[in-house]
Amino acid sequence: LYKATLGSDEPSAVLQDALHRLLRQVVRTGGLLEPHPAHQHAGIELSISEAFALGELSEADILSQQELAARLGLEKSTVSRLAAGMEARGWLSRRRAPGNRRFYELSLTKQGQQVARRFGEDLTSRHARLLALLTPQERRALEVGVTGLVRVIESHLDSPEHRAVHETDG
Amino acid sequence: LYKATLGSDEPSAVLQDALHRLLRQVVRTGGLLEPHPAHQHAGIELSISEAFALGELSEADILSQQELAARLGLEKSTVSRLAAGMEARGWLSRRRAPGNRRFYELSLTKQGQQVARRFGEDLTSRHARLLALLTPQERRALEVGVTGLVRVIESHLDSPEHRAVHETDG
DNA sequence: TAAGATTGAACTCTCAATCTTA
DNA sequence: TAAGATTGAGAGTTCAATCTTA
């Protein structure tokens, strides 16, 4: 999703990708996600979570609500309301799975795909502008460092002690 | 505040400091601030914003509510409620400034100072454990890269275009 | 019983309007 | 008028309890 406007290797696709992953795990609001938590991005009024949900569904094609919740790092209850809202806006369809009607099959509509693409391009170009202000050395260093940090955080989120803290869910 | 448990240069004070700055600007919830948005840190039940407010006041000694809001990147209205809550918990005192009774003078109580110290130590050691999982090369790279990123984000937050987007305040 | 989804209460935050002191 | 602080409404989130399908 987020690589739509990217050339071959300036800021570096690896770095941009690592930053985006860091954002999804670690960040909901703030400098890297301007303008504002629930404001316009690329001329579309949508919340951060709506934007990331579009990104996940755009990559995965079909997800259940729980799968989407896991990818976004949100509660299933949050995603329930989130998906209902996005369905109302015409961005995704919720069909009960044929084989097992407990599941929803979430997928983007044509309009949802368009919004996802526009948001992805906007985010990428915004980050490219920020990264252009770094020195080449800093950019290379950030790539190595943030890639490592994302790896470490992801393995931390999967660790037993971490799960123990959050075991109220599911 | 956050350097309390730090040795001379392992993870590197510069890197830890850059990470903390990144957190304050960019992050409110997520992997680097475990366990959870409004949960226990160092055995104390406090929200992320309460924790960072303790940190800022611990460094600055006395702040008005607006000054604290600027440092935390929060609305003055949010800080109004935040400070009221922290006063109720006995962590800070709100005295009207002698010369100008429009201002509050916020400062930490003894108990607030203790909580600030414990949280700072907890956060620092949590980050040290994460950073210990990086390779030495990644740690050095992260230091250079994140320091640059923080610099760029800070100058971005001060830029005219950014202010234009947020000019509803003040 | 279990698994997926939903609902209700409470919390943090923003935005806009208002109160208070100067 | 202006500057600091407060209040009210609404959005997004978590947690716990409940509904629904298996």
mmCIF file of C-alpha atoms (C1' of nucleotides) in Angstrom:
data_model
loop_
_atom_site.group_PDB
_atom_site.id
_atom_site.type_symbol
_atom_site.label_atom_id
_atom_site.label_comp_id
_atom_site.label_asym_id
_atom_site.label_seq_id
_atom_site.Cartn_x
_atom_site.Cartn_y
_atom_site.Cartn_z
ATOM 1 C CA LEU A 1 0.000 0.000 0.000
ATOM 2 C CA TYR A 2 2.433 2.612 1.209
ATOM 3 C CA LYS A 3 4.913 2.201 -1.605
ATOM 4 C CA ALA A 4 2.654 3.453 -4.358
ATOM 5 C CA THR A 5 4.526 6.690 -5.072
ATOM 6 C CA LEU A 6 7.978 5.433 -4.261
ATOM 7 C CA GLY A 7 10.830 5.499 -6.737
ATOM 8 C CA SER A 8 13.514 2.831 -6.733
ATOM 9 C CA ASP A 9 15.498 3.670 -3.608
ATOM 10 C CA GLU A 10 15.406 7.281 -2.436
ATOM 11 C CA PRO A 11 14.465 7.552 1.003
ATOM 12 C CA SER A 12 14.677 3.724 0.598
ATOM 13 C CA ALA A 13 11.673 1.470 0.498
ATOM 14 C CA VAL A 14 13.075 -0.536 3.379
ATOM 15 C CA LEU A 15 13.239 2.498 5.617
ATOM 16 C CA GLN A 16 9.775 3.707 4.696
ATOM 17 C CA ASP A 17 8.382 0.275 5.307
ATOM 18 C CA ALA A 18 10.079 -0.003 8.687
ATOM 19 C CA LEU A 19 8.730 3.398 9.653
ATOM 20 C CA HIS A 20 5.229 2.416 8.668
ATOM 21 C CA ARG A 21 5.432 -0.746 10.700
ATOM 22 C CA LEU A 22 6.735 1.229 13.644
ATOM 23 C CA LEU A 23 3.818 3.598 13.275
ATOM 24 C CA ARG A 24 1.234 0.857 13.280
ATOM 25 C CA GLN A 25 2.619 -0.791 16.352
ATOM 26 C CA VAL A 26 3.780 2.099 18.347
ATOM 27 C CA VAL A 27 2.149 5.261 17.233
ATOM 28 C CA ARG A 28 -1.414 6.417 16.963
ATOM 29 C CA THR A 29 -1.054 10.154 17.068
ATOM 30 C CA GLY A 30 1.702 12.667 16.611
ATOM 31 C CA GLY A 31 4.314 14.112 14.341
ATOM 32 C CA LEU A 32 4.645 11.274 11.882
ATOM 33 C CA LEU A 33 0.911 11.132 11.341
ATOM 34 C CA GLU A 34 0.033 14.735 10.703
ATOM 35 C CA PRO A 35 -2.201 16.623 10.445
ATOM 36 C CA HIS A 36 -4.210 15.218 13.342
ATOM 37 C CA PRO A 37 -5.665 12.078 14.897
ATOM 38 C CA ALA A 38 -9.067 12.312 13.283
ATOM 39 C CA HIS A 39 -8.502 14.728 10.476
ATOM 40 C CA GLN A 40 -7.886 15.068 6.808
ATOM 41 C CA HIS A 41 -5.306 12.990 5.045
ATOM 42 C CA ALA A 42 -5.029 13.441 1.298
ATOM 43 C CA GLY A 43 -8.220 15.484 1.421
ATOM 44 C CA ILE A 44 -10.237 12.684 3.011
ATOM 45 C CA GLU A 45 -11.649 12.943 6.508
ATOM 46 C CA LEU A 46 -10.723 9.730 8.254
ATOM 47 C CA SER A 47 -9.274 8.573 11.544
ATOM 48 C CA ILE A 48 -5.849 7.000 11.956
ATOM 49 C CA SER A 49 -7.395 3.621 12.649
ATOM 50 C CA GLU A 50 -9.616 3.838 9.593
ATOM 51 C CA ALA A 51 -6.558 4.651 7.516
ATOM 52 C CA PHE A 52 -4.542 1.711 8.834
ATOM 53 C CA ALA A 53 -7.530 -0.593 8.480
ATOM 54 C CA LEU A 54 -7.728 0.386 4.822
ATOM 55 C CA GLY A 55 -4.042 -0.428 4.516
ATOM 56 C CA GLU A 56 -4.340 -3.854 6.130
ATOM 57 C CA LEU A 57 -7.387 -4.840 4.109
ATOM 58 C CA SER A 58 -5.756 -3.575 0.965
ATOM 59 C CA GLU A 59 -2.831 -5.933 1.586
ATOM 60 C CA ALA A 60 -4.771 -8.917 2.899
ATOM 61 C CA ASP A 61 -7.873 -8.771 0.716
ATOM 62 C CA ILE A 62 -10.152 -10.622 3.174
ATOM 63 C CA LEU A 63 -9.923 -10.611 6.985
ATOM 64 C CA SER A 64 -12.186 -11.444 9.912
ATOM 65 C CA GLN A 65 -12.707 -8.722 12.476
ATOM 66 C CA GLN A 66 -10.461 -10.462 14.964
ATOM 67 C CA GLU A 67 -7.691 -10.824 12.406
ATOM 68 C CA LEU A 68 -7.983 -7.148 11.588
ATOM 69 C CA ALA A 69 -7.948 -6.310 15.298
ATOM 70 C CA ALA A 70 -4.749 -8.308 15.765
ATOM 71 C CA ARG A 71 -3.059 -6.527 12.864
ATOM 72 C CA LEU A 72 -4.078 -3.094 14.080
ATOM 73 C CA GLY A 73 -3.306 -3.791 17.712
ATOM 74 C CA LEU A 74 -6.860 -2.839 18.692
ATOM 75 C CA GLU A 75 -9.553 -4.565 20.739
ATOM 76 C CA LYS A 76 -12.121 -6.623 18.887
ATOM 77 C CA SER A 77 -14.792 -4.315 20.311
ATOM 78 C CA THR A 78 -13.067 -1.291 18.781
ATOM 79 C CA VAL A 79 -12.836 -3.009 15.434
ATOM 80 C CA SER A 80 -16.497 -3.970 15.617
ATOM 81 C CA ARG A 81 -17.443 -0.290 15.767
ATOM 82 C CA LEU A 82 -14.713 0.690 13.325
ATOM 83 C CA ALA A 83 -15.890 -1.799 10.697
ATOM 84 C CA ALA A 84 -19.512 -0.790 11.148
ATOM 85 C CA GLY A 85 -18.569 2.828 10.523
ATOM 86 C CA MET A 86 -16.491 2.027 7.470
ATOM 87 C CA GLU A 87 -19.278 -0.094 6.065
ATOM 88 C CA ALA A 88 -21.659 2.826 6.538
ATOM 89 C CA ARG A 89 -19.226 5.047 4.622
ATOM 90 C CA GLY A 90 -19.146 2.564 1.782
ATOM 91 C CA TRP A 91 -15.472 1.637 2.192
ATOM 92 C CA LEU A 92 -15.834 -2.023 3.084
ATOM 93 C CA SER A 93 -18.306 -4.879 2.885
ATOM 94 C CA ARG A 94 -19.081 -7.240 5.770
ATOM 95 C CA ARG A 95 -20.360 -10.586 4.625
ATOM 96 C CA ARG A 96 -20.871 -13.538 6.974
ATOM 97 C CA ALA A 97 -18.551 -16.351 5.932
ATOM 98 C CA PRO A 98 -20.446 -19.009 3.964
ATOM 99 C CA GLY A 99 -19.021 -21.987 5.869
ATOM 100 C CA ASN A 100 -19.308 -20.495 9.352
ATOM 101 C CA ARG A 101 -21.663 -17.649 10.023
ATOM 102 C CA ARG A 102 -19.874 -16.553 13.180
ATOM 103 C CA PHE A 103 -17.219 -14.894 11.015
ATOM 104 C CA TYR A 104 -17.416 -11.743 9.057
ATOM 105 C CA GLU A 105 -15.455 -11.549 5.847
ATOM 106 C CA LEU A 106 -14.245 -7.986 5.607
ATOM 107 C CA SER A 107 -13.108 -6.689 2.234
ATOM 108 C CA LEU A 108 -12.657 -3.287 0.637
ATOM 109 C CA THR A 109 -15.130 -1.884 -1.843
ATOM 110 C CA LYS A 110 -13.908 -0.155 -4.982
ATOM 111 C CA GLN A 111 -14.260 3.140 -3.162
ATOM 112 C CA GLY A 112 -12.365 1.793 -0.176
ATOM 113 C CA GLN A 113 -9.534 0.719 -2.433
ATOM 114 C CA GLN A 114 -9.356 4.205 -3.915
ATOM 115 C CA VAL A 115 -9.236 5.861 -0.504
ATOM 116 C CA ALA A 116 -6.564 3.378 0.610
ATOM 117 C CA ARG A 117 -4.411 4.229 -2.383
ATOM 118 C CA ARG A 118 -4.771 7.965 -1.890
ATOM 119 C CA PHE A 119 -3.972 7.760 1.793
ATOM 120 C CA GLY A 120 -0.970 5.543 1.180
ATOM 121 C CA GLU A 121 0.451 7.954 -1.363
ATOM 122 C CA ASP A 122 -0.139 10.888 0.942
ATOM 123 C CA LEU A 123 1.545 9.236 3.926
ATOM 124 C CA THR A 124 4.499 8.108 1.869
ATOM 125 C CA SER A 125 5.105 11.521 0.363
ATOM 126 C CA ARG A 126 4.736 13.180 3.756
ATOM 127 C CA HIS A 127 7.382 10.872 5.175
ATOM 128 C CA ALA A 128 9.585 11.351 2.134
ATOM 129 C CA ARG A 129 9.561 15.091 2.766
ATOM 130 C CA LEU A 130 10.574 14.573 6.394
ATOM 131 C CA LEU A 131 13.273 12.062 5.518
ATOM 132 C CA ALA A 132 14.675 14.366 2.862
ATOM 133 C CA LEU A 133 15.682 16.706 5.695
ATOM 134 C CA LEU A 134 18.003 14.077 7.179
ATOM 135 C CA THR A 135 21.598 13.743 6.089
ATOM 136 C CA PRO A 136 22.295 10.713 3.883
ATOM 137 C CA GLN A 137 24.229 9.190 6.758
ATOM 138 C CA GLU A 138 21.307 9.665 9.139
ATOM 139 C CA ARG A 139 18.916 8.120 6.639
ATOM 140 C CA ARG A 140 21.094 5.030 6.304
ATOM 141 C CA ALA A 141 21.489 4.811 10.073
ATOM 142 C CA LEU A 142 17.752 5.233 10.662
ATOM 143 C CA GLU A 143 17.057 2.411 8.255
ATOM 144 C CA VAL A 144 19.336 -0.020 10.064
ATOM 145 C CA GLY A 145 18.292 1.119 13.526
ATOM 146 C CA VAL A 146 14.529 1.283 13.054
ATOM 147 C CA THR A 147 14.472 -2.026 11.211
ATOM 148 C CA GLY A 148 16.150 -3.605 14.217
ATOM 149 C CA LEU A 149 13.836 -1.849 16.639
ATOM 150 C CA VAL A 150 10.748 -3.046 14.806
ATOM 151 C CA ARG A 151 12.090 -6.596 14.853
ATOM 152 C CA VAL A 152 12.742 -6.431 18.582
ATOM 153 C CA ILE A 153 9.341 -4.903 19.358
ATOM 154 C CA GLU A 154 7.529 -7.479 17.266
ATOM 155 C CA SER A 155 9.223 -10.360 19.033
ATOM 156 C CA HIS A 156 8.504 -8.636 22.341
ATOM 157 C CA LEU A 157 4.793 -8.424 21.491
ATOM 158 C CA ASP A 158 4.804 -12.184 20.875
ATOM 159 C CA SER A 159 6.652 -13.031 24.066
ATOM 160 C CA PRO A 160 5.001 -14.987 26.900
ATOM 161 C CA GLU A 161 5.479 -12.297 29.556
ATOM 162 C CA HIS A 162 3.835 -9.725 27.319
ATOM 163 C CA ARG A 163 0.879 -12.007 26.615
ATOM 164 C CA ALA A 164 0.511 -12.652 30.335
ATOM 165 C CA VAL A 165 -0.041 -8.958 30.957
ATOM 166 C CA HIS A 166 -2.765 -8.776 28.321
ATOM 167 C CA GLU A 167 -4.419 -12.110 28.857
ATOM 168 C CA THR A 168 -7.803 -10.572 29.657
ATOM 169 C CA ASP A 169 -8.665 -10.654 25.940
ATOM 170 C CA GLY A 170 -10.008 -13.573 23.952
ATOM 171 C CA LEU B 1 14.338 12.013 34.888
ATOM 172 C CA TYR B 2 14.714 9.030 32.619
ATOM 173 C CA LYS B 3 18.405 8.571 33.168
ATOM 174 C CA ALA B 4 18.155 7.604 36.805
ATOM 175 C CA THR B 5 19.183 3.966 36.433
ATOM 176 C CA LEU B 6 21.533 4.468 33.540
ATOM 177 C CA GLY B 7 25.182 3.473 33.683
ATOM 178 C CA SER B 8 27.817 5.399 31.754
ATOM 179 C CA ASP B 9 27.144 4.432 28.155
ATOM 180 C CA GLU B 10 25.432 1.099 27.647
ATOM 181 C CA PRO B 11 22.520 1.421 25.549
ATOM 182 C CA SER B 12 23.871 5.038 25.409
ATOM 183 C CA ALA B 13 22.260 7.919 27.190
ATOM 184 C CA VAL B 14 21.985 9.805 23.923
ATOM 185 C CA LEU B 15 19.963 7.037 22.342
ATOM 186 C CA GLN B 16 17.682 6.618 25.342
ATOM 187 C CA ASP B 17 17.110 10.345 25.448
ATOM 188 C CA ALA B 18 16.301 10.486 21.740
ATOM 189 C CA LEU B 19 13.867 7.606 22.153
ATOM 190 C CA HIS B 20 12.141 9.342 25.040
ATOM 191 C CA ARG B 21 11.795 12.519 23.049
ATOM 192 C CA LEU B 22 10.405 10.548 20.141
ATOM 193 C CA LEU B 23 7.911 8.931 22.477
ATOM 194 C CA ARG B 24 6.655 12.195 23.855
ATOM 195 C CA GLN B 25 6.149 13.735 20.456
ATOM 196 C CA VAL B 26 5.084 10.816 18.422
ATOM 197 C CA VAL B 27 3.795 8.078 20.617
ATOM 198 C CA ARG B 28 1.064 7.808 23.162
ATOM 199 C CA THR B 29 0.324 4.135 23.157
ATOM 200 C CA GLY B 30 2.056 1.010 21.970
ATOM 201 C CA GLY B 31 5.050 -1.231 22.226
ATOM 202 C CA LEU B 32 7.516 1.228 23.664
ATOM 203 C CA LEU B 33 5.147 2.197 26.434
ATOM 204 C CA GLU B 34 4.035 -1.150 27.777
ATOM 205 C CA PRO B 35 2.070 -2.494 29.459
ATOM 206 C CA HIS B 36 -0.916 -0.379 28.413
ATOM 207 C CA PRO B 37 -2.201 3.152 27.863
ATOM 208 C CA ALA B 38 -3.735 3.572 31.292
ATOM 209 C CA HIS B 39 -2.150 0.847 33.327
ATOM 210 C CA GLN B 40 0.538 -0.012 35.753
ATOM 211 C CA HIS B 41 4.075 1.232 35.310
ATOM 212 C CA ALA B 42 6.495 0.342 38.047
ATOM 213 C CA GLY B 43 3.568 -0.894 40.124
ATOM 214 C CA ILE B 44 1.757 2.452 39.974
ATOM 215 C CA GLU B 45 -1.527 2.873 38.168
ATOM 216 C CA LEU B 46 -1.156 5.948 35.997
ATOM 217 C CA SER B 47 -1.874 7.068 32.466
ATOM 218 C CA ILE B 48 0.771 7.846 29.858
ATOM 219 C CA SER B 49 0.026 11.540 30.076
ATOM 220 C CA GLU B 50 0.245 11.516 33.859
ATOM 221 C CA ALA B 51 3.608 9.801 33.571
ATOM 222 C CA PHE B 52 4.987 12.317 31.079
ATOM 223 C CA ALA B 53 3.554 15.208 33.103
ATOM 224 C CA LEU B 54 5.459 13.919 36.118
ATOM 225 C CA GLY B 55 8.582 13.833 33.968
ATOM 226 C CA GLU B 56 8.179 17.364 32.684
ATOM 227 C CA LEU B 57 7.442 18.822 36.100
ATOM 228 C CA SER B 58 10.294 16.910 37.591
ATOM 229 C CA GLU B 59 12.647 18.562 35.120
ATOM 230 C CA ALA B 60 11.126 22.033 35.118
ATOM 231 C CA ASP B 61 10.162 22.395 38.795
ATOM 232 C CA ILE B 62 7.386 24.969 38.204
ATOM 233 C CA LEU B 63 5.175 25.303 35.122
ATOM 234 C CA SER B 64 1.881 26.933 34.226
ATOM 235 C CA GLN B 65 -0.787 24.687 32.765
ATOM 236 C CA GLN B 66 -0.256 26.126 29.315
ATOM 237 C CA GLU B 67 3.492 25.567 29.508
ATOM 238 C CA LEU B 68 2.885 21.985 30.550
ATOM 239 C CA ALA B 69 0.381 21.561 27.717
ATOM 240 C CA ALA B 70 2.940 22.807 25.198
ATOM 241 C CA ARG B 71 5.573 20.398 26.485
ATOM 242 C CA LEU B 72 3.224 17.429 26.414
ATOM 243 C CA GLY B 73 1.670 18.317 23.080
ATOM 244 C CA LEU B 74 -1.802 18.322 24.643
ATOM 245 C CA GLU B 75 -4.662 20.815 24.651
ATOM 246 C CA LYS B 76 -4.890 23.210 27.561
ATOM 247 C CA SER B 77 -8.305 21.739 28.317
ATOM 248 C CA THR B 78 -6.829 18.263 28.606
ATOM 249 C CA VAL B 79 -4.128 19.522 30.924
ATOM 250 C CA SER B 80 -6.707 21.314 33.030
ATOM 251 C CA ARG B 81 -8.395 18.000 33.785
ATOM 252 C CA LEU B 82 -5.091 16.150 33.973
ATOM 253 C CA ALA B 83 -3.716 18.550 36.573
ATOM 254 C CA ALA B 84 -6.937 18.452 38.589
ATOM 255 C CA GLY B 85 -6.731 14.682 38.706
ATOM 256 C CA MET B 86 -3.084 14.643 39.681
ATOM 257 C CA GLU B 87 -3.760 17.189 42.383
ATOM 258 C CA ALA B 88 -6.540 14.965 43.717
ATOM 259 C CA ARG B 89 -4.085 12.064 43.833
ATOM 260 C CA GLY B 90 -1.643 14.154 45.787
ATOM 261 C CA TRP B 91 1.052 14.244 43.126
ATOM 262 C CA LEU B 92 1.118 17.948 42.407
ATOM 263 C CA SER B 93 0.112 21.266 43.939
ATOM 264 C CA ARG B 94 -1.675 24.036 42.050
ATOM 265 C CA ARG B 95 -1.077 27.447 43.530
ATOM 266 C CA ARG B 96 -2.198 30.656 41.855
ATOM 267 C CA ALA B 97 0.852 32.753 40.997
ATOM 268 C CA PRO B 98 1.300 35.548 43.563
ATOM 269 C CA GLY B 99 1.906 38.312 41.009
ATOM 270 C CA ASN B 100 -0.847 37.277 38.582
ATOM 271 C CA ARG B 101 -3.700 35.145 39.732
ATOM 272 C CA ARG B 102 -4.600 33.998 36.229
ATOM 273 C CA PHE B 103 -1.670 31.582 36.325
ATOM 274 C CA TYR B 104 -1.376 28.350 38.164
ATOM 275 C CA GLU B 105 2.029 27.373 39.429
ATOM 276 C CA LEU B 106 2.194 23.615 39.073
ATOM 277 C CA SER B 107 4.823 21.749 41.043
ATOM 278 C CA LEU B 108 5.320 18.189 42.219
ATOM 279 C CA THR B 109 4.677 17.163 45.790
ATOM 280 C CA LYS B 110 7.122 14.877 47.569
ATOM 281 C CA GLN B 111 4.922 11.952 46.615
ATOM 282 C CA GLY B 112 4.790 13.128 43.004
ATOM 283 C CA GLN B 113 8.570 13.277 42.900
ATOM 284 C CA GLN B 114 8.767 9.707 44.153
ATOM 285 C CA VAL B 115 6.325 8.433 41.557
ATOM 286 C CA ALA B 116 8.217 10.333 38.843
ATOM 287 C CA ARG B 117 11.477 8.719 39.862
ATOM 288 C CA ARG B 118 10.005 5.229 39.969
ATOM 289 C CA PHE B 119 8.342 5.607 36.595
ATOM 290 C CA GLY B 120 11.486 7.013 35.031
ATOM 291 C CA GLU B 121 13.549 4.110 36.279
ATOM 292 C CA ASP B 122 10.946 1.632 35.069
ATOM 293 C CA LEU B 123 10.746 3.130 31.585
ATOM 294 C CA THR B 124 14.492 3.341 31.231
ATOM 295 C CA SER B 125 15.063 -0.250 32.271
ATOM 296 C CA ARG B 126 12.269 -1.454 29.990
ATOM 297 C CA HIS B 127 13.898 0.303 27.069
ATOM 298 C CA ALA B 128 17.321 -0.967 28.064
ATOM 299 C CA ARG B 129 16.007 -4.527 27.907
ATOM 300 C CA LEU B 130 14.597 -3.922 24.417
ATOM 301 C CA LEU B 131 17.735 -2.213 23.185
ATOM 302 C CA ALA B 132 19.891 -5.013 24.533
ATOM 303 C CA LEU B 133 18.274 -7.251 21.913
ATOM 304 C CA LEU B 134 19.685 -5.142 19.087
ATOM 305 C CA THR B 135 23.099 -5.778 17.607
ATOM 306 C CA PRO B 136 25.744 -3.205 18.591
ATOM 307 C CA GLN B 137 25.707 -1.935 15.025
ATOM 308 C CA GLU B 138 21.934 -1.498 15.095
ATOM 309 C CA ARG B 139 22.145 0.349 18.393
ATOM 310 C CA ARG B 140 24.682 2.803 17.014
ATOM 311 C CA ALA B 141 22.635 3.253 13.850
ATOM 312 C CA LEU B 142 19.419 3.778 15.816
ATOM 313 C CA GLU B 143 21.092 6.471 17.853
ATOM 314 C CA VAL B 144 22.214 8.431 14.806
ATOM 315 C CA GLY B 145 18.989 7.863 12.909
ATOM 316 C CA VAL B 146 16.487 8.594 15.659
ATOM 317 C CA THR B 147 18.398 11.657 16.809
ATOM 318 C CA GLY B 148 18.106 13.030 13.299
ATOM 319 C CA LEU B 149 14.448 12.084 13.065
ATOM 320 C CA VAL B 150 13.632 13.841 16.316
ATOM 321 C CA ARG B 151 15.436 16.959 15.101
ATOM 322 C CA VAL B 152 13.497 16.948 11.851
ATOM 323 C CA ILE B 153 10.147 16.365 13.547
ATOM 324 C CA GLU B 154 10.770 19.112 16.072
ATOM 325 C CA SER B 155 11.574 21.629 13.366
ATOM 326 C CA HIS B 156 8.527 20.428 11.455
ATOM 327 C CA LEU B 157 6.293 21.054 14.487
ATOM 328 C CA ASP B 158 7.590 24.619 14.602
ATOM 329 C CA SER B 159 7.129 25.269 10.893
ATOM 330 C CA PRO B 160 4.587 27.798 9.571
ATOM 331 C CA GLU B 161 2.608 25.274 7.489
ATOM 332 C CA HIS B 162 2.202 23.025 10.495
ATOM 333 C CA ARG B 163 1.056 25.887 12.690
ATOM 334 C CA ALA B 164 -1.448 26.909 9.995
ATOM 335 C CA VAL B 165 -3.135 23.526 10.236
ATOM 336 C CA HIS B 166 -3.469 23.844 14.011
ATOM 337 C CA GLU B 167 -4.145 27.521 14.362
ATOM 338 C CA THR B 168 -7.521 26.984 16.051
ATOM 339 C CA ASP B 169 -5.787 26.930 19.452
ATOM 340 C CA GLY B 170 -4.732 29.906 21.487
ATOM 341 C "C1'" DT C 1 -18.710 -24.950 26.132
ATOM 342 C "C1'" DA C 2 -16.266 -22.200 22.821
ATOM 343 C "C1'" DA C 3 -15.396 -18.627 19.337
ATOM 344 C "C1'" DG C 4 -16.632 -14.507 16.915
ATOM 345 C "C1'" DA C 5 -18.999 -10.288 17.294
ATOM 346 C "C1'" DT C 6 -21.610 -6.645 19.963
ATOM 347 C "C1'" DT C 7 -22.925 -3.508 23.719
ATOM 348 C "C1'" DG C 8 -22.365 -0.403 27.821
ATOM 349 C "C1'" DA C 9 -19.557 2.129 31.001
ATOM 350 C "C1'" DA C 10 -15.507 4.698 31.788
ATOM 351 C "C1'" DC C 11 -11.284 7.130 30.282
ATOM 352 C "C1'" DT C 12 -8.366 10.333 27.374
ATOM 353 C "C1'" DC C 13 -8.375 13.468 24.088
ATOM 354 C "C1'" DT C 14 -9.877 17.527 20.808
ATOM 355 C "C1'" DC C 15 -12.632 21.441 19.617
ATOM 356 C "C1'" DA C 16 -15.544 25.236 20.694
ATOM 357 C "C1'" DA C 17 -17.634 28.042 24.019
ATOM 358 C "C1'" DT C 18 -17.342 30.168 28.488
ATOM 359 C "C1'" DC C 19 -15.565 31.843 32.956
ATOM 360 C "C1'" DT C 20 -12.050 34.589 35.486
ATOM 361 C "C1'" DT C 21 -8.431 37.788 36.262
ATOM 362 C "C1'" DA C 22 -5.934 41.472 34.366
ATOM 363 C "C1'" DT D 1 -9.825 43.233 24.995
ATOM 364 C "C1'" DA D 2 -6.571 39.684 26.201
ATOM 365 C "C1'" DA D 3 -4.644 35.650 28.541
ATOM 366 C "C1'" DG D 4 -5.044 31.668 31.460
ATOM 367 C "C1'" DA D 5 -8.058 28.153 32.918
ATOM 368 C "C1'" DT D 6 -12.567 25.556 32.767
ATOM 369 C "C1'" DT D 7 -16.653 23.245 30.917
ATOM 370 C "C1'" DG D 8 -19.551 20.542 27.580
ATOM 371 C "C1'" DA D 9 -20.083 17.753 23.578
ATOM 372 C "C1'" DG D 10 -18.355 14.240 20.784
ATOM 373 C "C1'" DA D 11 -14.751 10.856 18.930
ATOM 374 C "C1'" DG D 12 -11.800 6.781 19.762
ATOM 375 C "C1'" DT D 13 -10.290 3.536 22.899
ATOM 376 C "C1'" DT D 14 -10.237 -0.390 26.649
ATOM 377 C "C1'" DC D 15 -12.473 -3.595 29.690
ATOM 378 C "C1'" DA D 16 -16.173 -6.493 31.130
ATOM 379 C "C1'" DA D 17 -20.459 -8.449 30.145
ATOM 380 C "C1'" DT D 18 -23.542 -10.251 26.739
ATOM 381 C "C1'" DC D 19 -25.430 -11.997 22.331
ATOM 382 C "C1'" DT D 20 -25.049 -15.327 18.476
ATOM 383 C "C1'" DT D 21 -23.549 -19.291 15.967
ATOM 384 C "C1'" DA D 22 -21.296 -23.549 16.254
#
